[in-house]
PDB file of C-alpha atoms and ligand atoms in Angstrom:
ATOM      1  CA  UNK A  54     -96.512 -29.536  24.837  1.00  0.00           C
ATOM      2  CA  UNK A  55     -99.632 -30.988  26.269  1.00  0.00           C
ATOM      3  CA  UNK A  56    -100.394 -29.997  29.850  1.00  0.00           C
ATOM      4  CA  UNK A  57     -98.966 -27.244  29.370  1.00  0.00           C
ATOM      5  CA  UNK A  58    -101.763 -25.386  29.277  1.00  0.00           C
ATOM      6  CA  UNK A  59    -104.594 -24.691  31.865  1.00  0.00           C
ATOM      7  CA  UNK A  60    -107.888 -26.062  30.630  1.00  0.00           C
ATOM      8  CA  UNK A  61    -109.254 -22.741  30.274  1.00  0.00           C
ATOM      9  CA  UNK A  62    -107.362 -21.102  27.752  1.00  0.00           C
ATOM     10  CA  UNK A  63    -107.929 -24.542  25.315  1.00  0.00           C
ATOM     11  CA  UNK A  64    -109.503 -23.945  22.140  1.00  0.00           C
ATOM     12  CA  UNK A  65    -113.244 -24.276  23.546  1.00  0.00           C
ATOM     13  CA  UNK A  66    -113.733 -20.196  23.167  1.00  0.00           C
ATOM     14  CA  UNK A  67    -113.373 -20.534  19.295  1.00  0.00           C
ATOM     15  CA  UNK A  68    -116.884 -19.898  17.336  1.00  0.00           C
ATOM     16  CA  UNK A  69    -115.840 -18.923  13.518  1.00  0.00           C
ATOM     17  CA  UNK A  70    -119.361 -17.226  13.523  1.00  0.00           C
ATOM     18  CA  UNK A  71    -119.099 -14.933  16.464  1.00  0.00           C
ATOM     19  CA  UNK A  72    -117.183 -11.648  15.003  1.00  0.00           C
ATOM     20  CA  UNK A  73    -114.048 -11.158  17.345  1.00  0.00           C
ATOM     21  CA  UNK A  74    -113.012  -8.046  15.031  1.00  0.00           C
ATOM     22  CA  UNK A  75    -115.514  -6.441  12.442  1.00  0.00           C
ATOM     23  CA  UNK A  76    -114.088  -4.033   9.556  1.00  0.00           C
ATOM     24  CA  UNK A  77    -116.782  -2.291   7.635  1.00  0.00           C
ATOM     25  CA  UNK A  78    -115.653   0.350   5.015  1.00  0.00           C
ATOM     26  CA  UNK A  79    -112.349   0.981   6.031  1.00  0.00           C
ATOM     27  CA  UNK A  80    -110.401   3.532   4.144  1.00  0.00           C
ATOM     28  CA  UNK A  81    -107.324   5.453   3.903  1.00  0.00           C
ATOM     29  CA  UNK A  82    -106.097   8.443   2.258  1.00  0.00           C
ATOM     30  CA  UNK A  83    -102.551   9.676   2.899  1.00  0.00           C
ATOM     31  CA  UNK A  84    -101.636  13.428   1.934  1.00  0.00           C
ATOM     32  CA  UNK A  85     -98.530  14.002  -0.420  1.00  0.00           C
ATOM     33  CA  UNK A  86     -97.909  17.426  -1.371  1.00  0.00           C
ATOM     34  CA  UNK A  87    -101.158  18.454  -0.799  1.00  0.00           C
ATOM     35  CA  UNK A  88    -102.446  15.262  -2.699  1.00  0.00           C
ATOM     36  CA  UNK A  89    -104.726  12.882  -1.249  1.00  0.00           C
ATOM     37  CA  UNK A  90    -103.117   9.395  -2.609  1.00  0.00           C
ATOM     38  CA  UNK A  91    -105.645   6.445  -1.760  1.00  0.00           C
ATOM     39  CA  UNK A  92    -104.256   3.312   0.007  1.00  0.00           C
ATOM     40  CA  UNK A  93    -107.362   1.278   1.338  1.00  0.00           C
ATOM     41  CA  UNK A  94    -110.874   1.773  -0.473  1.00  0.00           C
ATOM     42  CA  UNK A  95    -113.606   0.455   1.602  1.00  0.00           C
ATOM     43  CA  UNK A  96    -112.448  -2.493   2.886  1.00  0.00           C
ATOM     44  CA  UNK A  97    -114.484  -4.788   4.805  1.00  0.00           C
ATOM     45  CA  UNK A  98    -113.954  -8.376   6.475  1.00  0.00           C
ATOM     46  CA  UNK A  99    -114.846 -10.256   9.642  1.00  0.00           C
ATOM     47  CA  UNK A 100    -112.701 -12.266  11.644  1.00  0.00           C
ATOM     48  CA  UNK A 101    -114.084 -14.960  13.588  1.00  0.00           C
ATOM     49  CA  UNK A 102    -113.186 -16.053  17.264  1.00  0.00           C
ATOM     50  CA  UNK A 103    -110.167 -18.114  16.792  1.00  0.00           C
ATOM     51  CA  UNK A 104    -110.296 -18.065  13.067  1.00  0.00           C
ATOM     52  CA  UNK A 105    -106.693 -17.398  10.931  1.00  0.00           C
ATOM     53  CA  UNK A 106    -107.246 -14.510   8.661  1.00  0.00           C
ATOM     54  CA  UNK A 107    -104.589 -13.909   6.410  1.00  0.00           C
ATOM     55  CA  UNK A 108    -104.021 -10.870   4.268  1.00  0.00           C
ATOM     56  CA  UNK A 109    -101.770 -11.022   1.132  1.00  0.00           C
ATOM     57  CA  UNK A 110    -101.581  -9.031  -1.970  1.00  0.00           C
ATOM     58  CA  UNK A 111     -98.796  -7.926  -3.576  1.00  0.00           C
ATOM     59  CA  UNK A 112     -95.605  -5.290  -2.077  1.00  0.00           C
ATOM     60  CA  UNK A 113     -97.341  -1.665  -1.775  1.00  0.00           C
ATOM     61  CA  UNK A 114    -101.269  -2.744  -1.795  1.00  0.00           C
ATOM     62  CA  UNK A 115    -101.816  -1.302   2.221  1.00  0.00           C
ATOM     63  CA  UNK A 116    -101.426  -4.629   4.305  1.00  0.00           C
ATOM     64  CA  UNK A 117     -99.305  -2.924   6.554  1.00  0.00           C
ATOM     65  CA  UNK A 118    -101.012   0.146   6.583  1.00  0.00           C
ATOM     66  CA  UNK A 119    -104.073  -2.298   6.995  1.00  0.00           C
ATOM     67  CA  UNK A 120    -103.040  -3.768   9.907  1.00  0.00           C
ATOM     68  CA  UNK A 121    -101.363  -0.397  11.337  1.00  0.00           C
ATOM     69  CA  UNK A 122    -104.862   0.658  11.357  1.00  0.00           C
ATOM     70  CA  UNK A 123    -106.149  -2.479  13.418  1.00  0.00           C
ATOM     71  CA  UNK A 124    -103.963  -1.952  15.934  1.00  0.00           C
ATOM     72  CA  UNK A 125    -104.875   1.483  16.559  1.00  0.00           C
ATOM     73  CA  UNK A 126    -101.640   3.013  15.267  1.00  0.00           C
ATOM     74  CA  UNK A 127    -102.791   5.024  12.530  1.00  0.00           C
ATOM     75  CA  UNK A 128    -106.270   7.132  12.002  1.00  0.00           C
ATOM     76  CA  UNK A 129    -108.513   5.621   9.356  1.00  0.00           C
ATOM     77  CA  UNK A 130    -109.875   8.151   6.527  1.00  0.00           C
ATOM     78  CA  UNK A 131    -113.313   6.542   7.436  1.00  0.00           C
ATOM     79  CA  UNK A 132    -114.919   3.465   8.048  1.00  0.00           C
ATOM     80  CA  UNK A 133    -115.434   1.479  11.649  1.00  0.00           C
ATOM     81  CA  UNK A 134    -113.032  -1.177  13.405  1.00  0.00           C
ATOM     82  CA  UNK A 135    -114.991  -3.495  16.200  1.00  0.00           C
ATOM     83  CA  UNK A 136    -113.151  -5.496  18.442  1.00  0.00           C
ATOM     84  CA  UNK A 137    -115.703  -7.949  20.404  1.00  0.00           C
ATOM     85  CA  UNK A 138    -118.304  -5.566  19.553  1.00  0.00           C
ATOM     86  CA  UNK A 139    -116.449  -2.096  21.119  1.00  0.00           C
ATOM     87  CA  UNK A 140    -115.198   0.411  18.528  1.00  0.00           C
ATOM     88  CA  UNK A 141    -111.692   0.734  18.209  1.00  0.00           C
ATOM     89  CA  UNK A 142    -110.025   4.154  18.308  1.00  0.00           C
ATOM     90  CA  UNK A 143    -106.661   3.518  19.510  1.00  0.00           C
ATOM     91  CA  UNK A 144    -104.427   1.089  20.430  1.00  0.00           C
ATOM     92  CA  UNK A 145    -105.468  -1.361  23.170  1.00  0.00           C
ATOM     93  CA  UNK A 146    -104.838  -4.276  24.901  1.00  0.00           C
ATOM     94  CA  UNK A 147    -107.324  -6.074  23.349  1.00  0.00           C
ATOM     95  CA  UNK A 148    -104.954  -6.289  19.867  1.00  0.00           C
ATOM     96  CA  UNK A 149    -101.062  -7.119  20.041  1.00  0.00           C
ATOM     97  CA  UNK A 150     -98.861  -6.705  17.398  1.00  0.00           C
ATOM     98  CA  UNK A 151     -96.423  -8.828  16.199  1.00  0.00           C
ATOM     99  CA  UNK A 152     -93.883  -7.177  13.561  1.00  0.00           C
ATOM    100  CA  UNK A 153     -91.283  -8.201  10.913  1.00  0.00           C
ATOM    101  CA  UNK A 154     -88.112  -7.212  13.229  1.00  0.00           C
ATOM    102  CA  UNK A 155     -87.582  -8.472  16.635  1.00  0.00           C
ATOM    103  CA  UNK A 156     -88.345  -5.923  18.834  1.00  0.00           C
ATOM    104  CA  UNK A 157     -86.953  -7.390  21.968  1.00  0.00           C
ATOM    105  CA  UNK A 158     -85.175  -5.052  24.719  1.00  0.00           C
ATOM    106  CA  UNK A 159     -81.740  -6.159  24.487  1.00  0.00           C
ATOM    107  CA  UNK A 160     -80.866  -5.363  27.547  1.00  0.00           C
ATOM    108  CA  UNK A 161     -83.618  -8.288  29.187  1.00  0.00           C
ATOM    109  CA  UNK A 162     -83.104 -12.162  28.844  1.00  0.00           C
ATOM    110  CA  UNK A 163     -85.283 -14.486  27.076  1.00  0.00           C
ATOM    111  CA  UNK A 164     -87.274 -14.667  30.230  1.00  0.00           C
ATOM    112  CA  UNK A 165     -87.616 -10.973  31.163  1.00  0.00           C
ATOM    113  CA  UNK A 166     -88.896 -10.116  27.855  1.00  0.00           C
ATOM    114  CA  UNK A 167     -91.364 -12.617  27.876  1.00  0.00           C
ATOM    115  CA  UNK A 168     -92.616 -11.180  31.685  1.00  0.00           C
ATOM    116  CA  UNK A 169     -92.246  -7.671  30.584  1.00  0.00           C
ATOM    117  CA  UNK A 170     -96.095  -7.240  29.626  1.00  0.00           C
ATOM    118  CA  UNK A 171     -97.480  -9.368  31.859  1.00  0.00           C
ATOM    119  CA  UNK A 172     -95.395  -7.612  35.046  1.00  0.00           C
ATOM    120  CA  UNK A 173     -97.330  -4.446  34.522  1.00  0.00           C
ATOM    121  CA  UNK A 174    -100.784  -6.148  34.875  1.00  0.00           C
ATOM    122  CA  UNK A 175    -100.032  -8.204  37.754  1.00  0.00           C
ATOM    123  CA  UNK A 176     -98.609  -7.600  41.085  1.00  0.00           C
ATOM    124  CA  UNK A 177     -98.978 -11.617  42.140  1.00  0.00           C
ATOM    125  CA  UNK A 178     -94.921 -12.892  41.657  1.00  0.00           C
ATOM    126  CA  UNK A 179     -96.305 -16.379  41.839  1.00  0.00           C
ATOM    127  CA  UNK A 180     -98.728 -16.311  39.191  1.00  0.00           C
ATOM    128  CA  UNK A 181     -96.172 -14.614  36.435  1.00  0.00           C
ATOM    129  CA  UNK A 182     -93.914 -16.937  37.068  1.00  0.00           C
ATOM    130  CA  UNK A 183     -95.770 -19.866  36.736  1.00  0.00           C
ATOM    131  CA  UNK A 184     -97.225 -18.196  33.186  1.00  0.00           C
ATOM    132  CA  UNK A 185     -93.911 -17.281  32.120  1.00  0.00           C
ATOM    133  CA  UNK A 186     -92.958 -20.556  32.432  1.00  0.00           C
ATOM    134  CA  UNK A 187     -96.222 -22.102  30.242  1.00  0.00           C
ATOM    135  CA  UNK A 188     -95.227 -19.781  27.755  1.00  0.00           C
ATOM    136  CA  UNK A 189     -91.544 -20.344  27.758  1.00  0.00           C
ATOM    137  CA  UNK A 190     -92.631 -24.108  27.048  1.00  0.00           C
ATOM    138  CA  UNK A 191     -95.138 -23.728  24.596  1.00  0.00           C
ATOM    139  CA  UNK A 192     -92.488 -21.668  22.453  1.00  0.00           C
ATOM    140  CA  UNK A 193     -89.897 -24.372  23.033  1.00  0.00           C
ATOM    141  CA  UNK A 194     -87.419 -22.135  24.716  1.00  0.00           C
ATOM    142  CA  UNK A 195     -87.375 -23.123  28.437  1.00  0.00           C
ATOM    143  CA  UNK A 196     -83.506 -23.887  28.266  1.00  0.00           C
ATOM    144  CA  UNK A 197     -82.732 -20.420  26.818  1.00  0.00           C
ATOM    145  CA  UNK A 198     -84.569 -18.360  28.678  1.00  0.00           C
ATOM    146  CA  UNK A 199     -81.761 -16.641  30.661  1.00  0.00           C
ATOM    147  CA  UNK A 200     -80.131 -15.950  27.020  1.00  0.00           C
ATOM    148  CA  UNK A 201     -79.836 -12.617  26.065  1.00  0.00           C
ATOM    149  CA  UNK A 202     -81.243 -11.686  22.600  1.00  0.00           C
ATOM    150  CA  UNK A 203     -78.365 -11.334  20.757  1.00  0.00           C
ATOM    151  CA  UNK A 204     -77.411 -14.628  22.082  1.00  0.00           C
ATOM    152  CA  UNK A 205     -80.333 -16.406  20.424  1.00  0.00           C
ATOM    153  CA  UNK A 206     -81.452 -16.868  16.648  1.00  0.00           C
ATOM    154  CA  UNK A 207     -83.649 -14.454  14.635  1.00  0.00           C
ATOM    155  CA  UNK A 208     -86.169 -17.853  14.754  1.00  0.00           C
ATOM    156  CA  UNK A 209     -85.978 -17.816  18.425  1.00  0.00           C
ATOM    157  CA  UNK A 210     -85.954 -14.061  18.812  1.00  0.00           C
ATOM    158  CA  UNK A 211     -89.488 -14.270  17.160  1.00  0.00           C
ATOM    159  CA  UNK A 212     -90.478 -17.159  19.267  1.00  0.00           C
ATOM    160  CA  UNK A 213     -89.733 -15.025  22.062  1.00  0.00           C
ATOM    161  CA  UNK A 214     -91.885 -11.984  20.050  1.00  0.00           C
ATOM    162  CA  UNK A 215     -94.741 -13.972  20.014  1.00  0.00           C
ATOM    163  CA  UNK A 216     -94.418 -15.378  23.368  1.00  0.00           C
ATOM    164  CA  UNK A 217     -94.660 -12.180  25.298  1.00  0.00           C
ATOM    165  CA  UNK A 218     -97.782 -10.738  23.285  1.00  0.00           C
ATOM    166  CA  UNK A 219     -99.629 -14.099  23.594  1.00  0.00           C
ATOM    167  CA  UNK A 220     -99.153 -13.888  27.456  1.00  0.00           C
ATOM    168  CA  UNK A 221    -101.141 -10.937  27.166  1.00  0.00           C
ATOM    169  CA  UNK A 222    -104.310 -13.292  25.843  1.00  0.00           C
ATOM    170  CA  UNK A 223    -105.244 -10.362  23.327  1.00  0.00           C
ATOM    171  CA  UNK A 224    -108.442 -11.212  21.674  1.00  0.00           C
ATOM    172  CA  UNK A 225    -107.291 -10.188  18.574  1.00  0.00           C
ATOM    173  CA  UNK A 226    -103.009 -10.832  17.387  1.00  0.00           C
ATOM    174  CA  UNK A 227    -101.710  -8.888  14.273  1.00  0.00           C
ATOM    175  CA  UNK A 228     -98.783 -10.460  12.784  1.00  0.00           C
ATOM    176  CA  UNK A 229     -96.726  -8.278  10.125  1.00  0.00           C
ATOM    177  CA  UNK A 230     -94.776 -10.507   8.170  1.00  0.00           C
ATOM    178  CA  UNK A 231     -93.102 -11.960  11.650  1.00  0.00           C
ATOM    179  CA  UNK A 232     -91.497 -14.641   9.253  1.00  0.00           C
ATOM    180  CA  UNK A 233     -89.731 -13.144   6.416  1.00  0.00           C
ATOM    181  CA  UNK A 234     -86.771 -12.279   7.361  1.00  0.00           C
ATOM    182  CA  UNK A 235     -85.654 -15.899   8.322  1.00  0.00           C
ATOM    183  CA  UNK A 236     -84.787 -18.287   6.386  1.00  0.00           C
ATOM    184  CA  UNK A 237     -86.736 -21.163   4.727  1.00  0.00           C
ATOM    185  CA  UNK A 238     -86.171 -24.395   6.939  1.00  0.00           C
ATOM    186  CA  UNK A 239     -86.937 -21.727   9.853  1.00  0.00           C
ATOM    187  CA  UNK A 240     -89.310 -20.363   8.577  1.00  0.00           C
ATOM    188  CA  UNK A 241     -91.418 -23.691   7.965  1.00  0.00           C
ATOM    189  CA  UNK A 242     -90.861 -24.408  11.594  1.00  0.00           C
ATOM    190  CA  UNK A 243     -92.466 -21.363  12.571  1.00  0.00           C
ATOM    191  CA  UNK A 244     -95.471 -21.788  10.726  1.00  0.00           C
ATOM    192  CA  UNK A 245     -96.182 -25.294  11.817  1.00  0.00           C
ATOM    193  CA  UNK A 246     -95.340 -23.692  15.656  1.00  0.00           C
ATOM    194  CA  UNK A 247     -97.737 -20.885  15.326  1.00  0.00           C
ATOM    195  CA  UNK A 248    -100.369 -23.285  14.096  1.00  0.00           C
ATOM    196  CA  UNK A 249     -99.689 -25.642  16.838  1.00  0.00           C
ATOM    197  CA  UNK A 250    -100.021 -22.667  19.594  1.00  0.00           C
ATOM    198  CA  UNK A 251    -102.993 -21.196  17.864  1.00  0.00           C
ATOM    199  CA  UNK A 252    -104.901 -24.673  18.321  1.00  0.00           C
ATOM    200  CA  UNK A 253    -104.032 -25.199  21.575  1.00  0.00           C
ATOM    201  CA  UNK A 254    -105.016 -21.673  22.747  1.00  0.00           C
ATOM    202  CA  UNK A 255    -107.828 -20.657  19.926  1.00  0.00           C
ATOM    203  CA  UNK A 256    -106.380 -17.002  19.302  1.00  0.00           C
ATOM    204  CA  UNK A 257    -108.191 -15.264  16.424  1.00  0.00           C
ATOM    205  CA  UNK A 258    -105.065 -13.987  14.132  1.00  0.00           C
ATOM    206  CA  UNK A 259    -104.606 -11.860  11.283  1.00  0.00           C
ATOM    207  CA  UNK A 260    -101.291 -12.236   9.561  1.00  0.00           C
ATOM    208  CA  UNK A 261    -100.256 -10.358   7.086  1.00  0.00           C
ATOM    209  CA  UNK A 262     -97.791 -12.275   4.487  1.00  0.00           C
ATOM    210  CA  UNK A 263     -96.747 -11.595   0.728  1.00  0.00           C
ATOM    211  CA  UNK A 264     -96.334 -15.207   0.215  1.00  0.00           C
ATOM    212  CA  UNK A 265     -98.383 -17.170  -1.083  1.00  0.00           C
ATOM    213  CA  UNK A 266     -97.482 -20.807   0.737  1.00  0.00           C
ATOM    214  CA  UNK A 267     -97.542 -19.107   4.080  1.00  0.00           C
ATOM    215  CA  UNK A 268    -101.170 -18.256   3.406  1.00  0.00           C
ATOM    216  CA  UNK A 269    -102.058 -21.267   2.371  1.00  0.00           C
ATOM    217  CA  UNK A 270    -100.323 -23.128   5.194  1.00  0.00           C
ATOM    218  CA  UNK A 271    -101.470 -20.572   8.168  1.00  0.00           C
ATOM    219  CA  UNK A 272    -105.253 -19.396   7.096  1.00  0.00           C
ATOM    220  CA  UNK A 273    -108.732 -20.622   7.602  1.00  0.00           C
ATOM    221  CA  UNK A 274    -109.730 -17.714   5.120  1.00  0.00           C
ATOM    222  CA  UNK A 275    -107.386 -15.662   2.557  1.00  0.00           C
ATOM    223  CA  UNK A 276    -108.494 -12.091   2.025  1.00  0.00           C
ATOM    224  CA  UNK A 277    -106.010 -10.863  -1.628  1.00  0.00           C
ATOM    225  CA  UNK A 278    -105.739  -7.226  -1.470  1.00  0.00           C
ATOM    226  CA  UNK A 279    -105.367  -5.089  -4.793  1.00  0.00           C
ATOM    227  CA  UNK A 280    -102.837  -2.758  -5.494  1.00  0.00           C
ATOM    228  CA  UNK A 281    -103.720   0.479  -6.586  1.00  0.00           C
ATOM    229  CA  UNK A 282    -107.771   0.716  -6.036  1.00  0.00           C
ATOM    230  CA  UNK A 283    -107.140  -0.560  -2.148  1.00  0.00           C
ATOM    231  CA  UNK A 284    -110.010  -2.904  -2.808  1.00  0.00           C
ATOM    232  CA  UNK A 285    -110.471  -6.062  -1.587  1.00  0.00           C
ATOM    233  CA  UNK A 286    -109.907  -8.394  -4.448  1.00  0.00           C
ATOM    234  CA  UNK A 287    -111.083 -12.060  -3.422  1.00  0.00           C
ATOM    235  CA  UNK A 288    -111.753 -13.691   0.130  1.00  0.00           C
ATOM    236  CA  UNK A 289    -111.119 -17.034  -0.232  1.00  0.00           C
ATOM    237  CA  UNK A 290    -111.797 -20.010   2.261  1.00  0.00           C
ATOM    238  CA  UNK A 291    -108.887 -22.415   2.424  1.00  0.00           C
ATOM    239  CA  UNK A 292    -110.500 -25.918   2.360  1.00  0.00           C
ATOM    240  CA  UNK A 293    -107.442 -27.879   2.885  1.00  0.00           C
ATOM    241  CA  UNK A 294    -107.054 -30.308   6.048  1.00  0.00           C
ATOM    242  CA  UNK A 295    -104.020 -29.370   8.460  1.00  0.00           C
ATOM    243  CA  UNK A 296    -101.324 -29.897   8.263  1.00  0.00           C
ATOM    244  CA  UNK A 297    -100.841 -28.871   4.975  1.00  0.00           C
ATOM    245  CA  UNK A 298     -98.707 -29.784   2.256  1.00  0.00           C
ATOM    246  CA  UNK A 299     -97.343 -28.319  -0.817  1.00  0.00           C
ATOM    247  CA  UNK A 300     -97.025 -31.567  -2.812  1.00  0.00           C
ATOM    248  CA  UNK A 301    -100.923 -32.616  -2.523  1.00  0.00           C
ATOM    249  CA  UNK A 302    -102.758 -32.272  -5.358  1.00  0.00           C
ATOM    250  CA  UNK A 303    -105.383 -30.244  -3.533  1.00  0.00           C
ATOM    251  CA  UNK A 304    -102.653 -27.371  -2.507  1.00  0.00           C
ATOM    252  CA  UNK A 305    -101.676 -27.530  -5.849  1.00  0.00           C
ATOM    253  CA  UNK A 306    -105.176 -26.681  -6.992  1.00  0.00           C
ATOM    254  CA  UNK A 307    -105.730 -24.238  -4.496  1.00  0.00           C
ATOM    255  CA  UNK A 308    -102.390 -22.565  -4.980  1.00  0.00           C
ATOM    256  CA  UNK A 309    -103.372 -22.283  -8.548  1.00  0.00           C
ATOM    257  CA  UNK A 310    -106.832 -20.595  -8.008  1.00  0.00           C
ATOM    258  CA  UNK A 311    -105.658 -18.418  -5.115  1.00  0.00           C
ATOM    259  CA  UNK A 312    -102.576 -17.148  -7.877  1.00  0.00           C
ATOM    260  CA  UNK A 313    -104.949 -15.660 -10.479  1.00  0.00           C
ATOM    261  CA  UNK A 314    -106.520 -13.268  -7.616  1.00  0.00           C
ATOM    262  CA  UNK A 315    -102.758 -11.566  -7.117  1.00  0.00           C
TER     263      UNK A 315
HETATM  264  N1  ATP B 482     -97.128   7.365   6.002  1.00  0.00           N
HETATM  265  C1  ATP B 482     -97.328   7.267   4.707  1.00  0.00           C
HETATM  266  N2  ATP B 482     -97.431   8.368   3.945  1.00  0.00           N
HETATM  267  C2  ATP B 482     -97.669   8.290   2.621  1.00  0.00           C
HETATM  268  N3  ATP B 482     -97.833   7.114   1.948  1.00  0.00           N
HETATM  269  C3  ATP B 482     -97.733   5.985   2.672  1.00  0.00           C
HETATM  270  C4  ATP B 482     -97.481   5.980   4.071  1.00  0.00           C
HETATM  271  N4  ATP B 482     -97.453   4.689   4.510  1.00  0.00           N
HETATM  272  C5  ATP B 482     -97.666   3.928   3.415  1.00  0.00           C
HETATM  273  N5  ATP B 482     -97.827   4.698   2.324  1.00  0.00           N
HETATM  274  C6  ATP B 482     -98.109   4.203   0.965  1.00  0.00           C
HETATM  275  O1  ATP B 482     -99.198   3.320   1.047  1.00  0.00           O
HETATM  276  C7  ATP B 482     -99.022   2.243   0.130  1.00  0.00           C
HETATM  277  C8  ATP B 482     -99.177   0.944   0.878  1.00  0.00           C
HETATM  278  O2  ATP B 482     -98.062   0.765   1.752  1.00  0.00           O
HETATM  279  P1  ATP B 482     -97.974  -0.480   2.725  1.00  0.00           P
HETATM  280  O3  ATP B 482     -96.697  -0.355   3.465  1.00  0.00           O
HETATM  281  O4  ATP B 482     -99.215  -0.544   3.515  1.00  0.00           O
HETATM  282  O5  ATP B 482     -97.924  -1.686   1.691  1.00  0.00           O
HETATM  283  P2  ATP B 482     -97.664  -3.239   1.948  1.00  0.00           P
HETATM  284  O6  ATP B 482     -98.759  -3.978   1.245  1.00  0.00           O
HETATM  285  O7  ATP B 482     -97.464  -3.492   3.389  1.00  0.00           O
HETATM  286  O8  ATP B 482     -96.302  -3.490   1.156  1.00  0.00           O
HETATM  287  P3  ATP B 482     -95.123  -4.564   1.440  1.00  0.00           P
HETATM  288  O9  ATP B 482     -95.637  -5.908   0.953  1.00  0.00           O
HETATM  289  O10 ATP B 482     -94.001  -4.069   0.600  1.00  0.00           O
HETATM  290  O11 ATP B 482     -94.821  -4.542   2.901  1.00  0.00           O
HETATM  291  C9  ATP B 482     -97.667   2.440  -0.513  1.00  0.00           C
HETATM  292  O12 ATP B 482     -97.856   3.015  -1.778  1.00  0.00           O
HETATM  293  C10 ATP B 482     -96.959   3.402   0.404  1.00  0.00           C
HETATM  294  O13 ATP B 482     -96.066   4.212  -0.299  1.00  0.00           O
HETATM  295 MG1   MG B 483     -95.863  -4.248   4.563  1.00  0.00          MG
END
């Protein structure tokens, strides 16, 4: 995987202090039946350039709508979003989304979908080739890229996900539970993948997750969400040396700590 990557794009932007997305406040009502039912209640949280936010807390406590709100897809009640300082009202291409389901276009191979986003920004053949092709290696999928998704694995399918929204170089990538519907050896691998790409290109990521070992593994900071007020419950730093494991007696403890907050 090394040389892959231009020197550039290395992980020499990251700077945990410097806010790459700001929530202050942030709250949501949704109307049912002409009652306001509250979701998110003032939430607040930075994320730092390149730092691994993850947000757990447990099914129904507004991660999704959380994160549906970063990227610009729903209105919040009140409250501000900041992206590198700009207010965000909409969605942009400064955020990228990465969801649950593979939402490939079946119709494109491995390749094409990975181009798609990057095609409309850039009219120089040369260059998008030569990125597709630093992509398709630092997902591990060079020799499959003129498969067609149903010809590939739900891992590789969300390989491919992540692929074409990193080619983008969002400053900011929301991941919805991109992991949960494989299965556990797969799943492992693609948490120790994202990891590795997130080092090598210093992305600043908020993943959303409902388990607990996946926030542990992934974050530099966990933030629990409660369900019911839509508070914020605990942000925790993760003080754990990479890579981590679920036997060491320091996961343990952590795991331990981080359970009482769900
Ligand atoms: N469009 C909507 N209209 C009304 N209520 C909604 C809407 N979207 C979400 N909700 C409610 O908001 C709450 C939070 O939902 P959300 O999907 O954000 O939870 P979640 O934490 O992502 O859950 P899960 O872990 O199951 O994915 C739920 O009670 C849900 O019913
Ligand atoms: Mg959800």
């Amino acid at each position: 995987m090394k040389g892959v990557l231009k020197k550039e794009m290395l992980r020499t932007r990251v700077n945990p202090e410097q806010p790459a997305l700001e929530v202050v406040n942030l709250t949501k009502h949704f109307e049912i039946n002409g009652t306001a039912k509250s979701v998110l209640h003032k939430i607040t949280f930075n994320a730092g350039v390149g730092e691994m936010i993850c947000i757990t807390g447990r099914s129904g406590c507004g991660k999704t709508t959380l994160l549906n709100i970063l990227a610009g897809f729903l209105k919040p009640s009140a409250g501000t979003i900041m992206v590198n300082s700009e207010p965000v009202r909409k969605p942009g291409p400064d955020r990228c989304v990465v969801f649950q389901e593979d939402t490939l276009f079946p119709w494109l191979t491995v390749r094409e979908n990975i181009a798609f986003g990057l095609k409309g920004r850039t009219k120089n053949k040369g260059y998008l080739s030569k990125e597709v092709d630093r992509f398709l290696s630092l997902v591990g999928l060079r020799e499959f890229q003129h498969y067609l998704p149903r010809e590939i694995s739900g891992g590789m399918k969300q390989r491919v996900a992540i692929a074409r929204v990193l080619i983008l170089q969002p400053q900011v990538l929301l991941m919805d539970e991109p992991f949960a519907s494989l299965d556990y050896h797969t799943r492992r691998e693609m948490q120790d993948l994202l990891v590795t790409v997130w080092r090598e290109l210093g992305q600043t990521i908020i993943f959303v997750t409902h388990d607990l070992d996946e926030a542990i593994t992934l974050a530099d900071r966990i933030v629990v969400m409660e369900r019911g007020s839509g508070y914020i419950r605990q942000e925790l730093a993760v003080p754990l040396p990479r890579p981590r494991k679920a036997e060491q007696t320091e996961y343990l403890f952590f795991r331990r700590k981080l359970y009482e907050f769900l």
